[in-house]
Amino acid sequence: MPFQTLSRALAPRAVAAILGLAAIAAPTVGALAQPAYPSKPIRLIVPFPPGGGTDMIARTVAQKLADQNQWNVVVDNRPGAGGNLGVDAAAKSAPDGYTLVMGQTSNLAINPSLYAKLPYDPLKDLVPIALVSSSPIVMAAPAKSPYKTFADVVAAAKAKPDGITLGFSGNGTVAHLAGELAENAAGIQLRHVPYKGAAQAMTDLVGGQIDLYMSSVPTLLGQVRNGKLRAIVLTSTKRSAQLPDTPTLEESGYKGFEAVTWFGILAPAGTPAAIVQQLNKAINRALEQPDVAEKLRSEGGEVLGGSPEKFSNLLRTDVPRWAQIVKASGASLD
């Protein structure tokens, strides 16, 4: 066959082959063009006001994530409705890894049974990334208070029903339910004073506007250490290393009493698995740093960490467990 004829015969095939190779290569080129995660600031929603234990934990982790990875991590406080507003805002955000939320026992494990119409489902609308820490709840009183032990509180409450005020941050939080459980166990009734956040409650407690306050150890520890508050009793089954002289309710005669709060970071459901794993590794690496671990422990927390699966399993266990506690307490916020 003459060269010109052979060329004309092969040309269409060559063009088709080249076009085919281009089509195969195109997705690869497109993928390479995608910016590496993260390419913009990451928002970490804290569903409580600044100044409380949840806020402190979130800012400690956010700062270390920023320092270690050269990321821009912005803490966004979204308080309201016992933490529901902030969690709902996160659940309804784009699942692209740029919106995270610092969840905790109250708004993830308790609220599903406390609210008949919760705007989000923590098991379906969020994907766990990593647990951060846990902490017992502590009941505290002003340093000049006549209540030095839980037995003192019980005696006074029985002598004057509904005459002692008990504050806590947000209806339906672990602190609220721990207070309810303690009252039920002791057969007393306290007058509840819910707050939107810890900052105002602490001011009122130190100033004597309320008699008692229940919150996580990180929230109250500083004021206990400086002598403005007295820690009366803990809700864990063992004493806190930061409050070694404070007994537990179990030690005080209420066997099996336990109500602790844990904290963890989540993202909207549908967030790519690769991003979840990247964030999980970064958070665990941050928690392993001595300064972060010491900061969390010094504030009364226990460092957790672990895989997304570990966090997911805890959620699936705690949601039904707290549902039983809510039912037994009779608490409802609808």
mmCIF file of C-alpha atoms in Angstrom:
data_model
loop_
_atom_site.group_PDB
_atom_site.id
_atom_site.type_symbol
_atom_site.label_atom_id
_atom_site.label_comp_id
_atom_site.label_asym_id
_atom_site.label_seq_id
_atom_site.Cartn_x
_atom_site.Cartn_y
_atom_site.Cartn_z
ATOM 1 C CA MET A 1 0.000 0.000 0.000
ATOM 2 C CA PRO A 2 1.437 3.438 -0.939
ATOM 3 C CA PHE A 3 2.624 5.552 2.003
ATOM 4 C CA GLN A 4 0.006 8.254 1.420
ATOM 5 C CA THR A 5 -2.803 5.686 1.412
ATOM 6 C CA LEU A 6 -1.469 4.038 4.606
ATOM 7 C CA SER A 7 -1.267 7.439 6.314
ATOM 8 C CA ARG A 8 -4.835 8.273 5.415
ATOM 9 C CA ALA A 9 -6.002 4.903 6.765
ATOM 10 C CA LEU A 10 -4.175 5.207 10.098
ATOM 11 C CA ALA A 11 -4.939 8.892 10.739
ATOM 12 C CA PRO A 12 -8.516 8.444 12.084
ATOM 13 C CA ARG A 13 -7.325 5.653 14.363
ATOM 14 C CA ALA A 14 -4.458 7.755 15.698
ATOM 15 C CA VAL A 15 -6.712 10.719 16.325
ATOM 16 C CA ALA A 16 -9.209 8.479 18.137
ATOM 17 C CA ALA A 17 -6.430 7.003 20.285
ATOM 18 C CA ILE A 18 -5.134 10.431 21.209
ATOM 19 C CA LEU A 19 -8.616 11.641 22.090
ATOM 20 C CA GLY A 20 -9.191 8.516 24.173
ATOM 21 C CA LEU A 21 -5.996 9.069 26.131
ATOM 22 C CA ALA A 22 -6.977 12.687 26.692
ATOM 23 C CA ALA A 23 -10.372 11.642 28.026
ATOM 24 C CA ILE A 24 -8.725 9.205 30.471
ATOM 25 C CA ALA A 25 -6.205 11.784 31.602
ATOM 26 C CA ALA A 26 -8.780 14.564 32.077
ATOM 27 C CA PRO A 27 -10.217 13.368 35.429
ATOM 28 C CA THR A 28 -6.705 12.906 36.774
ATOM 29 C CA VAL A 29 -5.750 16.423 35.827
ATOM 30 C CA GLY A 30 -9.001 17.712 37.371
ATOM 31 C CA ALA A 31 -8.342 15.821 40.586
ATOM 32 C CA LEU A 32 -4.826 17.200 40.818
ATOM 33 C CA ALA A 33 -6.259 20.674 40.413
ATOM 34 C CA GLN A 34 -8.375 20.341 43.588
ATOM 35 C CA PRO A 35 -6.930 22.397 46.479
ATOM 36 C CA ALA A 36 -5.549 20.414 49.389
ATOM 37 C CA TYR A 37 -7.685 20.338 52.548
ATOM 38 C CA PRO A 38 -7.919 22.683 54.305
ATOM 39 C CA SER A 39 -7.606 25.606 51.919
ATOM 40 C CA LYS A 40 -9.600 28.067 54.054
ATOM 41 C CA PRO A 41 -10.442 28.637 57.750
ATOM 42 C CA ILE A 42 -12.050 25.799 59.704
ATOM 43 C CA ARG A 43 -14.901 26.865 61.982
ATOM 44 C CA LEU A 44 -15.228 25.045 65.304
ATOM 45 C CA ILE A 45 -18.656 25.760 66.792
ATOM 46 C CA VAL A 46 -18.877 25.802 70.591
ATOM 47 C CA PRO A 47 -22.575 25.588 71.550
ATOM 48 C CA PHE A 48 -22.040 27.541 74.787
ATOM 49 C CA PRO A 49 -20.829 31.055 75.654
ATOM 50 C CA PRO A 50 -17.138 31.915 76.108
ATOM 51 C CA GLY A 51 -15.590 31.266 79.497
ATOM 52 C CA GLY A 52 -17.038 27.856 80.355
ATOM 53 C CA GLY A 53 -15.429 24.420 80.407
ATOM 54 C CA THR A 54 -16.540 23.489 76.877
ATOM 55 C CA ASP A 55 -15.116 26.732 75.525
ATOM 56 C CA MET A 56 -11.777 26.231 77.307
ATOM 57 C CA ILE A 57 -11.393 22.707 75.964
ATOM 58 C CA ALA A 58 -12.319 23.774 72.419
ATOM 59 C CA ARG A 59 -9.877 26.698 72.399
ATOM 60 C CA THR A 60 -7.044 24.561 73.752
ATOM 61 C CA VAL A 61 -7.463 22.001 70.979
ATOM 62 C CA ALA A 62 -8.127 24.606 68.275
ATOM 63 C CA GLN A 63 -4.943 26.492 69.111
ATOM 64 C CA LYS A 64 -2.822 23.342 68.969
ATOM 65 C CA LEU A 65 -4.394 22.287 65.655
ATOM 66 C CA ALA A 66 -3.525 25.698 64.269
ATOM 67 C CA ASP A 67 0.040 25.630 65.606
ATOM 68 C CA GLN A 68 0.855 22.086 64.501
ATOM 69 C CA ASN A 69 -0.661 22.195 61.024
ATOM 70 C CA GLN A 70 -0.537 25.883 60.106
ATOM 71 C CA TRP A 71 -4.322 25.803 59.872
ATOM 72 C CA ASN A 72 -6.659 28.681 60.594
ATOM 73 C CA VAL A 73 -9.127 27.300 63.177
ATOM 74 C CA VAL A 74 -11.762 29.801 64.318
ATOM 75 C CA VAL A 75 -13.835 29.159 67.461
ATOM 76 C CA ASP A 76 -17.452 30.249 66.970
ATOM 77 C CA ASN A 77 -19.557 30.438 70.158
ATOM 78 C CA ARG A 78 -23.232 29.674 69.415
ATOM 79 C CA PRO A 79 -25.026 29.367 72.794
ATOM 80 C CA GLY A 80 -28.684 28.660 73.416
ATOM 81 C CA ALA A 81 -31.241 25.929 74.169
ATOM 82 C CA GLY A 82 -28.870 23.770 76.212
ATOM 83 C CA GLY A 83 -26.399 23.584 73.344
ATOM 84 C CA ASN A 84 -28.988 22.660 70.724
ATOM 85 C CA LEU A 85 -28.631 25.810 68.630
ATOM 86 C CA GLY A 86 -24.925 25.379 68.030
ATOM 87 C CA VAL A 87 -25.136 21.668 67.300
ATOM 88 C CA ASP A 88 -28.053 22.218 64.928
ATOM 89 C CA ALA A 89 -26.099 24.917 63.073
ATOM 90 C CA ALA A 90 -23.237 22.464 62.599
ATOM 91 C CA ALA A 91 -25.505 19.604 61.523
ATOM 92 C CA LYS A 92 -27.064 21.783 58.829
ATOM 93 C CA SER A 93 -23.745 23.108 57.499
ATOM 94 C CA ALA A 94 -22.086 21.933 54.299
ATOM 95 C CA PRO A 95 -20.348 18.570 54.835
ATOM 96 C CA ASP A 96 -17.017 19.782 53.496
ATOM 97 C CA GLY A 97 -14.839 19.667 56.617
ATOM 98 C CA TYR A 98 -14.921 23.409 57.192
ATOM 99 C CA THR A 99 -17.549 23.358 59.964
ATOM 100 C CA LEU A 100 -16.999 21.279 63.097
ATOM 101 C CA VAL A 101 -18.689 21.278 66.485
ATOM 102 C CA MET A 102 -17.530 20.548 70.027
ATOM 103 C CA GLY A 103 -20.303 18.275 71.212
ATOM 104 C CA GLN A 104 -20.761 16.858 74.671
ATOM 105 C CA THR A 105 -22.900 14.433 76.652
ATOM 106 C CA SER A 106 -25.751 16.881 77.158
ATOM 107 C CA ASN A 107 -26.473 17.936 73.591
ATOM 108 C CA LEU A 108 -25.625 14.597 71.953
ATOM 109 C CA ALA A 109 -26.638 11.842 74.390
ATOM 110 C CA ILE A 110 -29.216 13.482 76.675
ATOM 111 C CA ASN A 111 -31.197 15.907 74.541
ATOM 112 C CA PRO A 112 -32.595 13.257 72.141
ATOM 113 C CA SER A 113 -34.761 11.948 74.994
ATOM 114 C CA LEU A 114 -35.243 15.289 76.731
ATOM 115 C CA TYR A 115 -36.720 17.117 73.731
ATOM 116 C CA ALA A 116 -39.618 15.603 71.785
ATOM 117 C CA LYS A 117 -38.763 17.729 68.730
ATOM 118 C CA LEU A 118 -34.988 17.989 68.663
ATOM 119 C CA PRO A 119 -34.009 19.674 65.358
ATOM 120 C CA TYR A 120 -31.176 17.206 64.727
ATOM 121 C CA ASP A 121 -30.449 13.511 65.232
ATOM 122 C CA PRO A 122 -26.944 13.101 66.685
ATOM 123 C CA LEU A 123 -26.699 9.548 65.342
ATOM 124 C CA LYS A 124 -27.729 10.460 61.784
ATOM 125 C CA ASP A 125 -26.945 14.124 61.187
ATOM 126 C CA LEU A 126 -23.380 14.187 62.538
ATOM 127 C CA VAL A 127 -20.260 12.108 62.026
ATOM 128 C CA PRO A 128 -17.966 11.623 65.052
ATOM 129 C CA ILE A 129 -14.325 12.585 64.505
ATOM 130 C CA ALA A 130 -12.600 12.184 67.884
ATOM 131 C CA LEU A 131 -13.288 12.262 71.599
ATOM 132 C CA VAL A 132 -11.309 14.925 73.434
ATOM 133 C CA SER A 133 -11.800 14.601 77.188
ATOM 134 C CA SER A 134 -14.203 13.766 79.998
ATOM 135 C CA SER A 135 -14.934 15.295 83.383
ATOM 136 C CA PRO A 136 -17.082 14.632 86.438
ATOM 137 C CA ILE A 137 -19.659 17.134 87.606
ATOM 138 C CA VAL A 138 -18.955 18.964 90.846
ATOM 139 C CA MET A 139 -21.349 20.717 93.198
ATOM 140 C CA ALA A 140 -19.834 23.909 94.587
ATOM 141 C CA ALA A 141 -20.823 26.628 97.029
ATOM 142 C CA PRO A 142 -19.375 30.036 97.942
ATOM 143 C CA ALA A 143 -16.393 29.776 100.269
ATOM 144 C CA LYS A 144 -18.394 31.410 103.099
ATOM 145 C CA SER A 145 -21.374 29.089 102.656
ATOM 146 C CA PRO A 146 -22.529 27.077 105.676
ATOM 147 C CA TYR A 147 -22.700 23.980 103.412
ATOM 148 C CA LYS A 148 -19.455 22.044 103.705
ATOM 149 C CA THR A 149 -20.709 18.565 102.768
ATOM 150 C CA PHE A 150 -23.556 17.094 100.767
ATOM 151 C CA ALA A 151 -25.051 15.942 104.071
ATOM 152 C CA ASP A 152 -25.243 19.620 105.085
ATOM 153 C CA VAL A 153 -27.137 20.403 101.885
ATOM 154 C CA VAL A 154 -29.537 17.512 102.454
ATOM 155 C CA ALA A 155 -30.252 18.533 106.048
ATOM 156 C CA ALA A 156 -30.865 22.162 105.111
ATOM 157 C CA ALA A 157 -33.065 21.243 102.137
ATOM 158 C CA LYS A 158 -35.212 18.951 104.271
ATOM 159 C CA ALA A 159 -35.590 21.678 106.868
ATOM 160 C CA LYS A 160 -36.512 24.244 104.216
ATOM 161 C CA PRO A 161 -37.880 22.578 101.051
ATOM 162 C CA ASP A 162 -37.297 24.587 97.872
ATOM 163 C CA GLY A 163 -35.392 27.155 99.908
ATOM 164 C CA ILE A 164 -31.891 26.423 98.570
ATOM 165 C CA THR A 165 -31.023 27.575 95.056
ATOM 166 C CA LEU A 166 -29.071 25.367 92.642
ATOM 167 C CA GLY A 167 -27.684 26.876 89.462
ATOM 168 C CA PHE A 168 -26.483 25.140 86.286
ATOM 169 C CA SER A 169 -25.780 26.099 82.686
ATOM 170 C CA GLY A 170 -28.700 25.142 80.478
ATOM 171 C CA ASN A 171 -31.725 22.973 81.035
ATOM 172 C CA GLY A 172 -31.102 19.367 80.098
ATOM 173 C CA THR A 173 -27.329 19.466 80.504
ATOM 174 C CA VAL A 174 -25.433 16.799 82.424
ATOM 175 C CA ALA A 175 -25.139 19.231 85.338
ATOM 176 C CA HIS A 176 -28.904 19.754 85.367
ATOM 177 C CA LEU A 177 -29.695 16.037 85.304
ATOM 178 C CA ALA A 178 -26.935 15.205 87.768
ATOM 179 C CA GLY A 179 -28.577 17.679 90.130
ATOM 180 C CA GLU A 180 -31.979 16.104 89.535
ATOM 181 C CA LEU A 181 -30.579 12.646 90.217
ATOM 182 C CA ALA A 182 -28.818 13.793 93.386
ATOM 183 C CA GLU A 183 -32.034 15.392 94.653
ATOM 184 C CA ASN A 184 -34.049 12.271 93.907
ATOM 185 C CA ALA A 185 -31.466 10.043 95.558
ATOM 186 C CA ALA A 186 -31.425 12.211 98.689
ATOM 187 C CA GLY A 187 -35.162 12.850 98.750
ATOM 188 C CA ILE A 188 -34.826 16.632 98.645
ATOM 189 C CA GLN A 189 -36.009 19.471 96.449
ATOM 190 C CA LEU A 190 -33.821 22.426 95.456
ATOM 191 C CA ARG A 191 -34.917 25.554 93.607
ATOM 192 C CA HIS A 192 -33.363 25.458 90.135
ATOM 193 C CA VAL A 193 -31.784 28.522 88.537
ATOM 194 C CA PRO A 194 -30.771 27.761 84.915
ATOM 195 C CA TYR A 195 -28.199 29.982 83.197
ATOM 196 C CA LYS A 196 -27.308 30.414 79.536
ATOM 197 C CA GLY A 197 -23.619 29.951 80.322
ATOM 198 C CA ALA A 198 -21.076 29.577 83.087
ATOM 199 C CA ALA A 199 -19.718 33.131 83.215
ATOM 200 C CA GLN A 200 -22.776 34.825 84.771
ATOM 201 C CA ALA A 201 -23.477 31.831 86.985
ATOM 202 C CA MET A 202 -19.971 31.947 88.420
ATOM 203 C CA THR A 203 -20.332 35.644 89.179
ATOM 204 C CA ASP A 204 -23.620 35.032 90.972
ATOM 205 C CA LEU A 205 -22.245 32.053 92.876
ATOM 206 C CA VAL A 206 -19.124 33.837 94.111
ATOM 207 C CA GLY A 207 -21.301 36.824 95.026
ATOM 208 C CA GLY A 208 -23.751 34.664 96.962
ATOM 209 C CA GLN A 209 -26.771 35.289 94.713
ATOM 210 C CA ILE A 210 -27.222 31.526 94.417
ATOM 211 C CA ASP A 211 -26.412 28.882 97.047
ATOM 212 C CA LEU A 212 -25.045 26.063 94.909
ATOM 213 C CA TYR A 213 -23.865 25.482 91.374
ATOM 214 C CA MET A 214 -23.214 22.288 89.416
ATOM 215 C CA SER A 215 -20.839 22.144 86.471
ATOM 216 C CA SER A 216 -17.847 20.287 85.093
ATOM 217 C CA VAL A 217 -14.594 20.394 87.040
ATOM 218 C CA PRO A 218 -12.811 22.598 84.432
ATOM 219 C CA THR A 219 -15.452 25.311 84.861
ATOM 220 C CA LEU A 220 -15.182 25.513 88.650
ATOM 221 C CA LEU A 221 -11.626 24.470 89.409
ATOM 222 C CA GLY A 222 -10.003 27.893 89.121
ATOM 223 C CA GLN A 223 -12.363 29.530 91.611
ATOM 224 C CA VAL A 224 -12.014 26.577 93.983
ATOM 225 C CA ARG A 225 -8.237 26.884 93.872
ATOM 226 C CA ASN A 226 -8.255 30.616 94.546
ATOM 227 C CA GLY A 227 -10.451 30.094 97.580
ATOM 228 C CA LYS A 228 -13.605 31.797 96.335
ATOM 229 C CA LEU A 229 -15.588 28.559 96.049
ATOM 230 C CA ARG A 230 -15.828 25.304 97.971
ATOM 231 C CA ALA A 231 -16.200 21.984 96.131
ATOM 232 C CA ILE A 232 -18.767 19.918 98.019
ATOM 233 C CA VAL A 233 -19.217 16.666 96.124
ATOM 234 C CA LEU A 234 -18.403 14.940 92.802
ATOM 235 C CA THR A 235 -20.721 12.864 90.610
ATOM 236 C CA SER A 236 -18.068 10.390 89.417
ATOM 237 C CA THR A 237 -17.377 7.014 90.975
ATOM 238 C CA LYS A 238 -13.805 8.031 91.808
ATOM 239 C CA ARG A 239 -12.259 11.260 93.050
ATOM 240 C CA SER A 240 -10.724 13.822 90.740
ATOM 241 C CA ALA A 241 -6.934 14.151 90.792
ATOM 242 C CA GLN A 242 -7.442 17.916 90.812
ATOM 243 C CA LEU A 243 -9.894 17.807 93.727
ATOM 244 C CA PRO A 244 -8.463 14.988 95.852
ATOM 245 C CA ASP A 245 -10.193 16.182 99.040
ATOM 246 C CA THR A 246 -13.662 16.286 97.489
ATOM 247 C CA PRO A 247 -15.707 13.098 98.038
ATOM 248 C CA THR A 248 -17.975 11.490 95.484
ATOM 249 C CA LEU A 249 -21.696 10.963 95.929
ATOM 250 C CA GLU A 250 -21.009 7.238 96.028
ATOM 251 C CA GLU A 251 -18.666 7.800 98.972
ATOM 252 C CA SER A 252 -21.355 9.945 100.544
ATOM 253 C CA GLY A 253 -23.690 6.982 100.714
ATOM 254 C CA TYR A 254 -25.330 6.953 97.281
ATOM 255 C CA LYS A 255 -24.033 3.704 95.802
ATOM 256 C CA GLY A 256 -23.610 3.457 92.056
ATOM 257 C CA PHE A 257 -24.176 7.179 91.467
ATOM 258 C CA GLU A 258 -22.327 8.343 88.342
ATOM 259 C CA ALA A 259 -22.879 11.227 85.921
ATOM 260 C CA VAL A 260 -19.886 12.443 83.910
ATOM 261 C CA THR A 261 -19.665 14.636 80.852
ATOM 262 C CA TRP A 262 -17.484 13.941 77.832
ATOM 263 C CA PHE A 263 -16.468 16.229 74.987
ATOM 264 C CA GLY A 264 -15.791 15.378 71.356
ATOM 265 C CA ILE A 265 -15.484 16.948 67.915
ATOM 266 C CA LEU A 266 -17.935 16.088 65.122
ATOM 267 C CA ALA A 267 -18.741 17.188 61.573
ATOM 268 C CA PRO A 268 -21.940 17.235 59.501
ATOM 269 C CA ALA A 269 -23.001 13.839 58.161
ATOM 270 C CA GLY A 270 -21.673 13.283 54.658
ATOM 271 C CA THR A 271 -18.270 14.791 55.358
ATOM 272 C CA PRO A 272 -15.780 12.810 53.227
ATOM 273 C CA ALA A 273 -14.157 9.922 55.081
ATOM 274 C CA ALA A 274 -10.685 11.071 54.045
ATOM 275 C CA ILE A 275 -11.253 14.443 55.732
ATOM 276 C CA VAL A 276 -12.656 12.768 58.870
ATOM 277 C CA GLN A 277 -9.545 10.599 59.089
ATOM 278 C CA GLN A 278 -7.246 13.559 58.488
ATOM 279 C CA LEU A 279 -8.946 15.538 61.252
ATOM 280 C CA ASN A 280 -8.924 12.522 63.584
ATOM 281 C CA LYS A 281 -5.162 12.101 63.191
ATOM 282 C CA ALA A 282 -4.575 15.816 63.734
ATOM 283 C CA ILE A 283 -6.756 15.930 66.873
ATOM 284 C CA ASN A 284 -5.117 12.830 68.360
ATOM 285 C CA ARG A 285 -1.703 14.282 67.628
ATOM 286 C CA ALA A 286 -2.727 17.496 69.402
ATOM 287 C CA LEU A 287 -4.011 15.586 72.449
ATOM 288 C CA GLU A 288 -0.713 13.688 72.684
ATOM 289 C CA GLN A 289 1.261 16.897 73.118
ATOM 290 C CA PRO A 290 2.402 17.331 76.745
ATOM 291 C CA ASP A 291 1.212 20.934 77.013
ATOM 292 C CA VAL A 292 -2.305 20.096 75.782
ATOM 293 C CA ALA A 293 -2.610 16.987 77.956
ATOM 294 C CA GLU A 294 -1.375 18.907 80.987
ATOM 295 C CA LYS A 295 -3.753 21.785 80.307
ATOM 296 C CA LEU A 296 -6.773 19.467 80.139
ATOM 297 C CA ARG A 297 -5.687 17.475 83.191
ATOM 298 C CA SER A 298 -4.851 20.579 85.198
ATOM 299 C CA GLU A 299 -8.408 21.745 84.632
ATOM 300 C CA GLY A 300 -9.827 18.485 85.957
ATOM 301 C CA GLY A 301 -10.360 16.634 82.686
ATOM 302 C CA GLU A 302 -9.240 13.212 81.516
ATOM 303 C CA VAL A 303 -7.699 13.086 78.030
ATOM 304 C CA LEU A 304 -9.499 10.623 75.738
ATOM 305 C CA GLY A 305 -8.762 10.702 71.990
ATOM 306 C CA GLY A 306 -9.144 7.580 69.860
ATOM 307 C CA SER A 307 -10.780 6.632 66.578
ATOM 308 C CA PRO A 308 -14.039 7.881 65.052
ATOM 309 C CA GLU A 309 -15.408 4.371 65.666
ATOM 310 C CA LYS A 310 -14.653 4.650 69.397
ATOM 311 C CA PHE A 311 -16.613 7.914 69.553
ATOM 312 C CA SER A 312 -19.465 6.441 67.514
ATOM 313 C CA ASN A 313 -19.709 3.409 69.806
ATOM 314 C CA LEU A 314 -19.838 5.659 72.880
ATOM 315 C CA LEU A 315 -22.677 7.666 71.344
ATOM 316 C CA ARG A 316 -24.681 4.551 70.529
ATOM 317 C CA THR A 317 -24.228 3.334 74.090
ATOM 318 C CA ASP A 318 -24.840 6.619 75.901
ATOM 319 C CA VAL A 319 -27.983 7.745 74.052
ATOM 320 C CA PRO A 320 -30.125 4.861 75.407
ATOM 321 C CA ARG A 321 -28.381 4.947 78.806
ATOM 322 C CA TRP A 322 -29.204 8.620 79.337
ATOM 323 C CA ALA A 323 -32.719 8.042 78.012
ATOM 324 C CA GLN A 324 -33.293 5.805 81.018
ATOM 325 C CA ILE A 325 -31.864 8.451 83.369
ATOM 326 C CA VAL A 326 -34.058 11.177 81.843
ATOM 327 C CA LYS A 327 -37.134 8.969 82.199
ATOM 328 C CA ALA A 328 -36.296 8.133 85.816
ATOM 329 C CA SER A 329 -35.742 11.786 86.676
ATOM 330 C CA GLY A 330 -39.003 12.891 85.066
ATOM 331 C CA ALA A 331 -37.202 15.770 83.350
ATOM 332 C CA SER A 332 -38.687 17.215 80.145
ATOM 333 C CA LEU A 333 -38.119 20.446 78.245
ATOM 334 C CA ASP A 334 -41.015 20.401 75.754
#
